[in-house]
Coordinates of C-alpha atoms in Angstrom, one line a residue:
X1 CA 11.0 19.5 -9.6
X2 CA 8.0 18.4 -7.4
X3 CA 7.0 14.8 -7.6
X4 CA 4.5 12.7 -5.6
X5 CA 4.6 9.0 -6.1
X6 CA 1.9 6.7 -4.7
X7 CA 2.5 3.0 -4.1
X8 CA 1.0 0.1 -2.2
X9 CA -2.2 -0.5 -4.1
X10 CA -3.4 -3.8 -5.4
X11 CA -6.1 -6.4 -5.0
X12 CA -7.3 -7.1 -1.5
X13 CA -10.3 -9.1 -0.2
X14 CA -13.2 -7.5 1.6
X15 CA -12.3 -7.1 5.3
X16 CA -8.6 -6.9 4.5
X17 CA -6.1 -4.1 4.9
X18 CA -3.6 -2.2 2.8
X19 CA -1.1 0.6 3.4
X20 CA -0.6 3.2 0.7
X21 CA 2.5 5.4 0.6
X22 CA 3.1 8.8 -1.0
X23 CA 6.8 9.6 -1.4
X24 CA 7.2 13.3 -1.9
X25 CA 10.1 14.9 -3.7
X26 CA 9.4 18.5 -2.6
X27 CA 11.2 21.3 -0.8
X28 CA 9.7 22.1 2.5
X29 CA 7.8 18.9 3.0
X30 CA 7.1 19.6 6.7
X31 CA 5.0 22.8 5.9
X32 CA 2.6 21.1 3.5
X33 CA -0.8 19.8 4.0
X34 CA -1.4 16.4 2.5
X35 CA -4.6 14.9 1.3
X36 CA -5.7 11.5 0.0
X37 CA -8.4 11.4 -2.6
X38 CA -10.1 8.5 -4.4
X39 CA -12.0 8.2 -7.6
X40 CA -14.0 5.1 -8.5
X41 CA -14.5 4.5 -12.3
X42 CA -17.4 6.6 -13.5
X43 CA -17.6 8.7 -10.3
X44 CA -16.3 12.0 -9.1
X45 CA -13.0 12.3 -7.1
X46 CA -13.6 12.7 -3.4
X47 CA -11.3 13.6 -0.5
X48 CA -11.0 10.9 2.1
X49 CA -8.3 12.1 4.5
X50 CA -6.2 15.2 5.3
X51 CA -3.1 15.7 7.5
X52 CA -1.8 19.2 8.5
X53 CA 1.8 20.2 9.1
X54 CA 1.1 19.7 12.8
X55 CA -0.3 16.2 12.2
X56 CA -3.9 17.1 12.8
X57 CA -6.2 14.8 10.8
X58 CA -9.6 14.9 9.1
X59 CA -11.5 12.1 7.5
X60 CA -14.6 11.7 5.4
X61 CA -17.6 10.0 7.0
X62 CA -17.2 7.1 4.6
X63 CA -13.8 6.1 5.9
X64 CA -13.8 7.5 9.5
X65 CA -12.8 4.8 11.9
X66 CA -11.3 2.5 9.2
X67 CA -8.6 4.7 7.6
X68 CA -5.6 6.4 9.2
X69 CA -3.5 9.1 7.6
X70 CA 0.0 9.8 8.9
X71 CA 3.2 11.5 7.9
X72 CA 7.0 10.9 8.4
X73 CA 8.7 14.2 7.9
X74 CA 12.2 12.6 8.1
X75 CA 11.3 10.3 5.1
X76 CA 9.1 12.9 3.3
X77 CA 6.4 10.3 3.1
X78 CA 2.7 10.3 3.8
X79 CA 0.8 7.1 4.5
X80 CA -2.8 5.9 4.3
X81 CA -3.6 2.8 6.4
X82 CA -6.8 1.2 5.2
X83 CA -8.5 -1.4 7.3
X84 CA -11.8 -3.3 7.1
X85 CA -11.9 -2.7 3.4
X86 CA -15.2 -2.8 1.5
X87 CA -15.9 -3.3 -2.2
X88 CA -17.1 0.3 -2.3
X89 CA -13.5 1.4 -1.4
X90 CA -12.4 0.3 -4.9
X91 CA -10.9 3.3 -6.6
X92 CA -7.7 5.0 -7.8
X93 CA -6.2 6.7 -4.8
X94 CA -4.3 10.0 -5.2
X95 CA -2.0 11.9 -3.0
X96 CA -2.1 15.7 -3.1
X97 CA 0.2 18.3 -1.5
X98 CA -1.1 21.8 -0.6
X99 CA 0.7 24.8 0.5
X100 CA -0.8 27.1 3.2
X101 CA -3.9 28.8 1.9
X102 CA -3.8 26.4 -1.1
X103 CA -1.4 28.7 -2.9
X104 CA 0.2 25.7 -4.4
X105 CA -1.1 22.2 -5.2
X106 CA 0.6 19.1 -6.5
X107 CA -0.9 15.7 -7.4
X108 CA 0.6 12.2 -7.6
X109 CA -0.2 9.8 -10.4
X110 CA -2.5 7.6 -8.4
X111 CA -2.5 3.9 -7.4
X112 CA -5.3 1.4 -7.9
X113 CA -7.0 -0.3 -5.0
X114 CA -9.4 -3.1 -5.8
X115 CA -11.5 -4.7 -3.1
X116 CA -13.0 -8.0 -4.3
X117 CA -13.2 -11.6 -3.5

């Protein structure tokens, strides 16, 4: 029943911007924490951003100041605005929903972001 669908990825030049979306088909969207992760080829998956039910945010040092996570509870959608992109940002980006205390966890299928000239 639960489905998270990421979209908005693609090819972008260094210094460019892209906005990712995570459309969540989930009961009780407003009470979930959401996280964005990324995984470059051959590397481990890492968390880059988190937003709480109260819209508090947290970012990894690698993206702080460049990325912004947000949520629209009316649309059941989470966003990741990515600015000043660097080649090292190239990765598959995944959306994850977590219940309080991480009692439940759901993953999207991922969307590819490639930063290259």
